[in-house]
Short mmCIF file of C-alpha atoms and ligand atoms in Angstrom, two decimals:
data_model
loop_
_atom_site.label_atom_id
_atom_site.label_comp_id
_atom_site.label_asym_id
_atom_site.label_seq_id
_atom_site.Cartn_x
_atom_site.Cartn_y
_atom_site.Cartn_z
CA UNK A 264 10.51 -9.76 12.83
CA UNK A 265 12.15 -8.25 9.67
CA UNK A 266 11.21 -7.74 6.47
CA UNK A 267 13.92 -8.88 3.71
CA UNK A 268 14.35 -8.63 -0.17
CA UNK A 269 14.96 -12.20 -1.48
CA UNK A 270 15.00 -12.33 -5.12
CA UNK A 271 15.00 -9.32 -8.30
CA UNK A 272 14.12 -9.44 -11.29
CA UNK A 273 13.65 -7.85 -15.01
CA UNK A 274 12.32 -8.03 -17.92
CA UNK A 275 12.71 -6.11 -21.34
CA UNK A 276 10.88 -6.91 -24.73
CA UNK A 277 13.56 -8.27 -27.71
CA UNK A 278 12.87 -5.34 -30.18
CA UNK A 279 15.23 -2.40 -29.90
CA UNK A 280 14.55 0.92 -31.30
CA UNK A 281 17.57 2.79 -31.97
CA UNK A 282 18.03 6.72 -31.84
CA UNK A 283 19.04 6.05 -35.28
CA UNK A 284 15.26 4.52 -35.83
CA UNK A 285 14.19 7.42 -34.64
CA UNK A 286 15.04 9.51 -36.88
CA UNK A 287 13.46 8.22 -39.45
CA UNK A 288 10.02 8.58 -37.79
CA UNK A 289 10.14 12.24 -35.98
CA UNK A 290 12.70 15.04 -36.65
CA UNK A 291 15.19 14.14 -34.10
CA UNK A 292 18.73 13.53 -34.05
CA UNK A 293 20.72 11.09 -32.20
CA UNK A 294 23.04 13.95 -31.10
CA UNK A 295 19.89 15.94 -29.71
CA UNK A 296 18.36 12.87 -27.83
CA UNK A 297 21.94 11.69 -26.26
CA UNK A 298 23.21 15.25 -25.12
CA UNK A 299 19.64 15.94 -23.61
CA UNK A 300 18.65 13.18 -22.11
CA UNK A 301 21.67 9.94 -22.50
CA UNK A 302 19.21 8.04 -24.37
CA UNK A 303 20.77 5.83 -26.58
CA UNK A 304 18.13 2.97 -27.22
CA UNK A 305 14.65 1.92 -25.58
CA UNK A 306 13.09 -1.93 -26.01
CA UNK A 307 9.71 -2.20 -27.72
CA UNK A 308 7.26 -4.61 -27.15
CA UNK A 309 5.53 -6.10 -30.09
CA UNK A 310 1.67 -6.02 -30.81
CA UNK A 311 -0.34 -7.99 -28.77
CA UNK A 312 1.60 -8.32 -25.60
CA UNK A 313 0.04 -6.46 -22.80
CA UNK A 314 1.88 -5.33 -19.75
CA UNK A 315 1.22 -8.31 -17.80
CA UNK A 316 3.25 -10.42 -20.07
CA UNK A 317 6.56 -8.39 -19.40
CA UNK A 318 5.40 -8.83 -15.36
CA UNK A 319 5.07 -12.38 -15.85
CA UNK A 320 8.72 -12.61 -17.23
CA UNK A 321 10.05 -10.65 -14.53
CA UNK A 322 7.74 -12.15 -11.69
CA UNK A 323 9.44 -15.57 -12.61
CA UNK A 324 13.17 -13.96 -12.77
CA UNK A 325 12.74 -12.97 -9.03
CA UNK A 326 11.10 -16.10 -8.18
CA UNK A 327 13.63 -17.86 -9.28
CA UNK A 328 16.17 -15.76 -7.24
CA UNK A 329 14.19 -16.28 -4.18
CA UNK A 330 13.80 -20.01 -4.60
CA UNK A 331 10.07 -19.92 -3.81
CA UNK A 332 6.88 -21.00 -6.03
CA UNK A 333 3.62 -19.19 -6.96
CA UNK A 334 1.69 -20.41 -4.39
CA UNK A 335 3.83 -19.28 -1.56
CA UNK A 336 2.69 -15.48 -2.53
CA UNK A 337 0.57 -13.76 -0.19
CA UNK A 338 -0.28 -10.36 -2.68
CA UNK A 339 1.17 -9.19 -5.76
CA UNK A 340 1.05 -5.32 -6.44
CA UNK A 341 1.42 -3.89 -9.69
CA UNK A 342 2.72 -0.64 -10.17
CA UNK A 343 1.27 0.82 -14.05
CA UNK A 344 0.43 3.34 -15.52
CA UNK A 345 -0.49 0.61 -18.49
CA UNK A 346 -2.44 -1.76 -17.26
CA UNK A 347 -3.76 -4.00 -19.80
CA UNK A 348 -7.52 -3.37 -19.26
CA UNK A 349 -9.03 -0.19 -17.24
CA UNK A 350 -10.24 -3.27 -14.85
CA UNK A 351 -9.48 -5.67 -13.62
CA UNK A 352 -6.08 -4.89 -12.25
CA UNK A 353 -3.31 -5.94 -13.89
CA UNK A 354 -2.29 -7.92 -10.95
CA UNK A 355 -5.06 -10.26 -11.78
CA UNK A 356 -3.53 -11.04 -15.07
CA UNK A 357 -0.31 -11.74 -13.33
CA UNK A 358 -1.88 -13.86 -10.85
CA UNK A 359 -3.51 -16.35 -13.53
CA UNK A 360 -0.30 -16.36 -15.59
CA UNK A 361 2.01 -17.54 -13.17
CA UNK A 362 -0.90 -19.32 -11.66
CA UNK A 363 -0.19 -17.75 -7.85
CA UNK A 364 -3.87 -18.72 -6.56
CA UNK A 365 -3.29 -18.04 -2.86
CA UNK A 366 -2.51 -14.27 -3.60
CA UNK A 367 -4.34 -11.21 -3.01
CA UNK A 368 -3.68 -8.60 -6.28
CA UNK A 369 -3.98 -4.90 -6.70
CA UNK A 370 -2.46 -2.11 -8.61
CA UNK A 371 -0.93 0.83 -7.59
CA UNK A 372 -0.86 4.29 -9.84
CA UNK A 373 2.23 6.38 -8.84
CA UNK A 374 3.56 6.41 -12.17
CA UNK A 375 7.39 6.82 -12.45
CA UNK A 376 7.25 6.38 -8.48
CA UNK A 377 5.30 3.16 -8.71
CA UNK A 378 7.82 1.14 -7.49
CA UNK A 379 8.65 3.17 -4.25
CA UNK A 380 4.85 3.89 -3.35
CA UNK A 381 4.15 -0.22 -3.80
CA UNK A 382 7.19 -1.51 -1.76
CA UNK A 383 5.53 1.24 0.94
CA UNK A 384 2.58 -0.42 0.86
CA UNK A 385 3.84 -3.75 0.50
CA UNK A 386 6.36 -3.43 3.41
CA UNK A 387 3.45 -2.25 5.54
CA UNK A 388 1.42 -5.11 4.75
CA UNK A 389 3.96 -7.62 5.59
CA UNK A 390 4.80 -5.89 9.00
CA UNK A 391 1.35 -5.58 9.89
CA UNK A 392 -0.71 -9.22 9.30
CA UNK A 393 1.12 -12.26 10.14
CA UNK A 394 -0.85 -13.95 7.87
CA UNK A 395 1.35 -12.80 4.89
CA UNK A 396 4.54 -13.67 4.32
CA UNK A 397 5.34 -13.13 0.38
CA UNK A 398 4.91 -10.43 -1.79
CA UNK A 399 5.69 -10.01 -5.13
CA UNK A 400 6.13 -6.46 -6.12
CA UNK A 401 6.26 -5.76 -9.94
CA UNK A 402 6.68 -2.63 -11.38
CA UNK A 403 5.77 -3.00 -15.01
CA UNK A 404 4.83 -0.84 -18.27
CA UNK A 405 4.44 -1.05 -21.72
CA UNK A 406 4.52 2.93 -22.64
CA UNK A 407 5.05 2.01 -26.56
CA UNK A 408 1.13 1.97 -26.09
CA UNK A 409 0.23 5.18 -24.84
CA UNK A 410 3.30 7.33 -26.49
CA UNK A 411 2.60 9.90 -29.36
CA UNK A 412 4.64 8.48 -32.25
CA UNK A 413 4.19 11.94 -34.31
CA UNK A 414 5.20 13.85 -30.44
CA UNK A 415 9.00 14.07 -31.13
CA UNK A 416 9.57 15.71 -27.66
CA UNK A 417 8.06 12.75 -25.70
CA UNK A 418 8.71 9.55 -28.11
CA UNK A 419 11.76 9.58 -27.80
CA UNK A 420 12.23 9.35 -23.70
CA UNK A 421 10.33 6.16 -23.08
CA UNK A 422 10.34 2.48 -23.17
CA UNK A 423 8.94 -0.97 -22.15
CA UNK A 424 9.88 -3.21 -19.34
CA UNK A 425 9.18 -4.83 -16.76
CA UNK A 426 10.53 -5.29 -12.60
CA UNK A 427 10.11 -7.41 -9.81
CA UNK A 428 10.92 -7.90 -6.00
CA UNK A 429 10.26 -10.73 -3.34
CA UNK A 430 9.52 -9.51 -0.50
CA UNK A 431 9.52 -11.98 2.79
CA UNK A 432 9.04 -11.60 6.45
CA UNK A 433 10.45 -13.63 8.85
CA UNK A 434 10.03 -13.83 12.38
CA UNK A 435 12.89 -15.36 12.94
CA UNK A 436 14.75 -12.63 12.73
CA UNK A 437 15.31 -9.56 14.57
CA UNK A 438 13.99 -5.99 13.68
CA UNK A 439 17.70 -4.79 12.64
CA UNK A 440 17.67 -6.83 10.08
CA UNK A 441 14.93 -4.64 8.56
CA UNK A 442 15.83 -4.12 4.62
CA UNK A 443 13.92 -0.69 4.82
CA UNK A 444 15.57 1.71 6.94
CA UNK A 445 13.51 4.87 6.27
CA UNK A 446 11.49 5.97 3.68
CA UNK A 447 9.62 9.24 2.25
CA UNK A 448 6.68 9.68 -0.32
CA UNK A 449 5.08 12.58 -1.46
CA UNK A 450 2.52 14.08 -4.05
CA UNK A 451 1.16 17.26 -5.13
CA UNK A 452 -1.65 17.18 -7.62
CA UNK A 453 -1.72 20.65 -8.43
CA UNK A 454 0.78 19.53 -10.80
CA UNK A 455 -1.05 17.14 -12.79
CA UNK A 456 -1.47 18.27 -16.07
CA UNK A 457 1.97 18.28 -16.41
CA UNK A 458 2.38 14.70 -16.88
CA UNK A 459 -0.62 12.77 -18.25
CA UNK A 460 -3.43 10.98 -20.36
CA UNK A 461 -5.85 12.88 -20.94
CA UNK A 462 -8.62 11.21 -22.36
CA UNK A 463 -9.96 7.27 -21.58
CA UNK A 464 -10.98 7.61 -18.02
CA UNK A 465 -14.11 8.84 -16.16
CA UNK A 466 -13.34 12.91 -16.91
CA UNK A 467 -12.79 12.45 -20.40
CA UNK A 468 -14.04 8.96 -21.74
CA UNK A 469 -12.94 7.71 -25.22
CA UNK A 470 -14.79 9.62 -28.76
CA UNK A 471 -14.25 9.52 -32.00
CA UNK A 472 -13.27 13.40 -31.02
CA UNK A 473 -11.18 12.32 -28.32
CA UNK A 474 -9.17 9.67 -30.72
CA UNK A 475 -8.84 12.64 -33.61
CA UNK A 476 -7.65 14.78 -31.04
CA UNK A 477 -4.86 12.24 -29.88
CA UNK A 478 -5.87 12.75 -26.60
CA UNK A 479 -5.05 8.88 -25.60
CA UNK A 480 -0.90 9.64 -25.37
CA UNK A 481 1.50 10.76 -22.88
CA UNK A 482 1.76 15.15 -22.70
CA UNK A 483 4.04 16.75 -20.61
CA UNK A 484 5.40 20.01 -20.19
CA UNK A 485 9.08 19.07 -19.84
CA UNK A 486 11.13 21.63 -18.48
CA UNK A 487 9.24 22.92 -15.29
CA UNK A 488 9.05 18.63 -14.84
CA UNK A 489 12.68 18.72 -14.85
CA UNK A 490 12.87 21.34 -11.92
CA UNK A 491 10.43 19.78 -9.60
CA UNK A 492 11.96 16.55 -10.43
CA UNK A 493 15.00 17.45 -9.14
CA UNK A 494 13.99 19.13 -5.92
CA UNK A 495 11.34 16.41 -5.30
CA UNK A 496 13.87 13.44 -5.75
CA UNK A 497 16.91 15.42 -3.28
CA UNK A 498 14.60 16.64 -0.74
CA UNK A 499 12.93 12.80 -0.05
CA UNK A 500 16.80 11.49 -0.04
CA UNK A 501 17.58 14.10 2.23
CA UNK A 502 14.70 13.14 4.65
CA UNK A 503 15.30 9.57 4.79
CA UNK A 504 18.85 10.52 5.52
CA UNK A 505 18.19 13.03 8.00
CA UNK A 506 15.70 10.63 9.96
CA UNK A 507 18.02 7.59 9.74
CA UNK A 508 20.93 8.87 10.02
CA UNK A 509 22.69 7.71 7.36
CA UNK A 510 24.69 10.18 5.73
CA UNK A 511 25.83 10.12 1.85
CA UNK A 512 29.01 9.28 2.14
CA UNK A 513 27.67 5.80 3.94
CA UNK A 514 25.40 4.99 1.14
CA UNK A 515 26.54 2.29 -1.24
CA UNK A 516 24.32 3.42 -4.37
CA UNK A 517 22.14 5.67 -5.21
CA UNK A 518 19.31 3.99 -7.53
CA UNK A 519 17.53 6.84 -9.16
CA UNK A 520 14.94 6.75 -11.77
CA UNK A 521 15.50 6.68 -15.27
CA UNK A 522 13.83 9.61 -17.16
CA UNK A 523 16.86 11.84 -17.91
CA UNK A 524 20.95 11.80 -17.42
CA UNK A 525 20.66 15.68 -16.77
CA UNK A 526 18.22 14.86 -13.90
CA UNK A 527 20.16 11.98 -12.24
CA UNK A 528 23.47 13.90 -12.68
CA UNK A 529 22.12 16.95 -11.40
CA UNK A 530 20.26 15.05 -8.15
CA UNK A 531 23.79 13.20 -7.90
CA UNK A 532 25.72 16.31 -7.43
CA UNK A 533 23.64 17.83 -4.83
CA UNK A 534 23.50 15.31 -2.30
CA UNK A 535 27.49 15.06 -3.05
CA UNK A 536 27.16 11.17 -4.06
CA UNK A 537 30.25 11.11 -6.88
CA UNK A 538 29.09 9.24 -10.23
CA UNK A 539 30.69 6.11 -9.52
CA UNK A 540 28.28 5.49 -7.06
CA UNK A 541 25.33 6.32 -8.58
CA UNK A 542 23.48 3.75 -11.32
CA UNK A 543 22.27 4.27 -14.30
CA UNK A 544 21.52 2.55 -17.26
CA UNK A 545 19.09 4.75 -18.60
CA UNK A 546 21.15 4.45 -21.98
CA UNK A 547 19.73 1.16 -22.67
CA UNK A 548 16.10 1.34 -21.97
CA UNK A 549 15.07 5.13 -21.88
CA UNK A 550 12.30 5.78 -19.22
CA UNK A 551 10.65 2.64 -18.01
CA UNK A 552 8.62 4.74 -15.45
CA UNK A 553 7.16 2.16 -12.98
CA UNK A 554 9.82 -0.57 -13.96
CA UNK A 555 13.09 1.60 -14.10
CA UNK A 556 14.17 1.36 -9.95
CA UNK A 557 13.36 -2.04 -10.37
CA UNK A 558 15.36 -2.75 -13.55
CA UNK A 559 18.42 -0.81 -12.11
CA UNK A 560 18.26 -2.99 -8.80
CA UNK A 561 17.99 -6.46 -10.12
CA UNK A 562 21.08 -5.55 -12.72
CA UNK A 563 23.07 -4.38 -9.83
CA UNK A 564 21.93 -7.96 -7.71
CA UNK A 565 22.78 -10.05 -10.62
CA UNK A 566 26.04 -8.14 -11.15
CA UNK A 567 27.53 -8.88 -8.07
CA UNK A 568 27.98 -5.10 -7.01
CA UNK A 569 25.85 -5.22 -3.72
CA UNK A 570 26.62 -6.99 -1.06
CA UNK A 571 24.57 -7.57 2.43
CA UNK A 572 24.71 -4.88 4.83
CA UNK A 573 25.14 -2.27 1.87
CA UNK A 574 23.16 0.96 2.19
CA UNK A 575 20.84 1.54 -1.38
CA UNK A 576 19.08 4.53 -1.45
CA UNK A 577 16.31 4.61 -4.11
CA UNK A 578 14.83 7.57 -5.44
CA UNK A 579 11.77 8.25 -7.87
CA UNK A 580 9.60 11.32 -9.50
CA UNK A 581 6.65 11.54 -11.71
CA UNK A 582 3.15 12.24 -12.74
CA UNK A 583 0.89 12.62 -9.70
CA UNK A 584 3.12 14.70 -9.24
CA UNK A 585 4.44 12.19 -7.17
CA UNK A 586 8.13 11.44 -5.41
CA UNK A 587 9.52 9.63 -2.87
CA UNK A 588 13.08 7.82 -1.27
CA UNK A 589 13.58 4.46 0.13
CA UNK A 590 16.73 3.91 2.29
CA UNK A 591 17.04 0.47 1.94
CA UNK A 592 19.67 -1.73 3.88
CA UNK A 593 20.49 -4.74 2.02
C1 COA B 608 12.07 16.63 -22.32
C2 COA B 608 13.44 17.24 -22.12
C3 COA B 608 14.52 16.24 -22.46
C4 COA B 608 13.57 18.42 -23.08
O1 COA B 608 14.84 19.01 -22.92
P1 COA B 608 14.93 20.60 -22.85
O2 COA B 608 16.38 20.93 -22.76
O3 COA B 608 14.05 21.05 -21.72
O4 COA B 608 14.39 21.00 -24.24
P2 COA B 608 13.17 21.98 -24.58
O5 COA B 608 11.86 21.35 -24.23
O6 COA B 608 13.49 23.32 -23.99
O7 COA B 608 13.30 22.04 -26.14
C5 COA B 608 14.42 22.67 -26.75
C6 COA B 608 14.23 22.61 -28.23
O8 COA B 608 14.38 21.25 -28.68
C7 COA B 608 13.26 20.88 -29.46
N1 COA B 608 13.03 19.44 -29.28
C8 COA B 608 12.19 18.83 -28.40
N2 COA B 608 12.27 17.52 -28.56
C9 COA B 608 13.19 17.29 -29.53
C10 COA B 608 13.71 16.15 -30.14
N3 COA B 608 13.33 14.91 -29.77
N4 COA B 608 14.63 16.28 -31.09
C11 COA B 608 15.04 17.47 -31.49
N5 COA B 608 14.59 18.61 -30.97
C12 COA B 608 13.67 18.53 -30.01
C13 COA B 608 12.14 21.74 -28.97
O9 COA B 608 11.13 21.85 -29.94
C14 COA B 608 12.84 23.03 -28.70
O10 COA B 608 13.00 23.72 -29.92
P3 COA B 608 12.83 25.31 -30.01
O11 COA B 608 13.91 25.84 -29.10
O12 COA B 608 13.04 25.58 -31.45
O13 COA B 608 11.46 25.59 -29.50
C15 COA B 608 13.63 17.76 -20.68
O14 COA B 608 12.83 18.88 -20.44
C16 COA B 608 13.30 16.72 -19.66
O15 COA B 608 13.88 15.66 -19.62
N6 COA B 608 12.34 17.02 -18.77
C17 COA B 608 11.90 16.06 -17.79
C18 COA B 608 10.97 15.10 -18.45
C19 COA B 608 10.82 13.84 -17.69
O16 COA B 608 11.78 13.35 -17.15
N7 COA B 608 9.62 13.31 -17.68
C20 COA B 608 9.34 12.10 -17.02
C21 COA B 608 9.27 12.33 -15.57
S1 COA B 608 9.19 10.81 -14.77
#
């Protein structure tokens, strides 16, 4: 029996906001935001669509890709940080959009890691019950909601999007054919305050005080982020190299998540994996958090640029803190 990635895809809202827009709303500069980051642009979505309707859109992309229909999916998992309600999941939403009625639906909250920590779970779940056979795994956000506007060192990282993958598992094939060769999470929540929402949940529930306080946006404490970022993302590649024995010279691309150029370069050089090979588009959409891997993957599909048998080796970081590498043999 293997598990097997049959269709990608993404999703980002029309609306562009420039570095140039910027500007205008926070004293920034383009300069400042492109050397520090390679942000060039991020897509917005507009008022009134919730994060489920950028899921949908890139729920029926992979679909598509996969050739199969709503009802042929077992679960769907959404990784969020901005679900559109605190409950139900956002899954749910997905599920009655694209009308998949025979599917079982959760979230998952792993922020930027989303993606990684779902396809964990999700790979699991396929390898262990029989009974399932399809899994859509979307990755989705709509950050534009939960962003300071008046926070120039945070508004200007992230954006909205959305990402999805098929998952099937067929028995008629043998374990080699596998698509995940090795994998490694991780967590440490004695970091969390440096990454998160403070107010709207159980600890801290929504006030007048709370909303004067703007304690309902993103705060993080940047640079120490940056550092742990880096170590978290190279020691989980590392590990699923190690244990798999793949070594960096064998992998294809590296898929890294979008939250900074200085991160991804930095990540790049020490695991000695030369640009060329590693992806990035980070330039056009900022930090997607849950939806960048996914994003990056289903451009590279559609492009043409992997082909079967090609080692992928995605990597992730963020709030939790949480981190985590997926070897992943296409
Ligand atoms: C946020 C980040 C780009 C800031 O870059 P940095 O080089 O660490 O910059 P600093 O925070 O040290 O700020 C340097 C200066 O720029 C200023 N600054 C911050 N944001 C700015 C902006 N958008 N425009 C202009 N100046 C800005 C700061 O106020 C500071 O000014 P000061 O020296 O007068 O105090 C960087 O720390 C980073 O990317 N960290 C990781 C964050 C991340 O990826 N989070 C998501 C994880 S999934």
């Amino acid at each position: 029996m293997a598990i097997r990635i049959i269709g990608t895809g993404s999703y980002a809202p029309e609306k562009i906001l420039t570095n140039a827009d910027l500007e205008k709303m926070v004293e920034t500069s383009d300069e400042w935001i492109t050397t520090r980051t390679g942000i060039k642009q991020r897509h917005i979505a507009a008022d009134g669509v919730a994060t489920s309707d950028l899921a949908v859109q890139a729920a029926r992309n992979a679909m598509e890709m996969a050739k199969i229909t709503p009802d042929q999916i077992n679960f769907i998992s959404v990784a969020t940080v901005t679900g559109d309600k605190a409950f139900p999941s956002t899954a749910c939403f997905v599920q009655k959009k694209i009308e998949a009625n025979n599917a079982v639906c959760y979230d998952v909250v792993a922020a930027c890691s989303g993606l990684l920590y779902s396809l964990e779970i999700a790979v699991a779940m396929l390898r262990s019950y029989k009974k399932y056979k399809y899994a859509l795994v979307i990755g989705a956000e709509k950050l534009s909601s939960i962003v300071d506007w008046q926070d120039r060192s945070t508004c200007v990282l992230f954006g909205d999007g959305a990402s999805a993958v098929i998952l099937e598992r067929d028995d008629s094939l043998p374990d080699s054919e596998d698509c995940l060769v090795a994998s490694e999470l991780g967590a440490a929540g004695i970091y969390s305050e440096l990454l998160y929402l403070p107010a709207g949940g159980s600890a801290m529930p929504a006030s007048h005080e709370t909303v004067e306080q703007r304690q309902h946006y993103i705060k993080m404490t940047g640079q120490e982020l940056f550092k742990l970022a880096v170590n978290g993302m190279v020691g989980a590649c590392r590990t699923t190299m190690k244990e798999s024995g793949v070594k960096s010279e064998d992998v294809t691309w590296v898929v890294p998540h979008q939250a900074n150029m200085r991160i991804i370069g930095a990540v790049a050089q020490r695991l000695t994996i030369p640009e060329e090979r590693v992806f990035v588009n980070i330039d056009k959409y900022g930090n997607t958090s849950a939806a960048s891997i996914g994003i990056c993957l289903d451009e590279l599909c559609r492009s043409g640029k992997i082909k079967r048998g090609d080692y992928i080796l995605l990597t992730a970081f963020g709030g939790g803190l949480t981190w985590g590498a997926m070897l992943l043999r296409w």
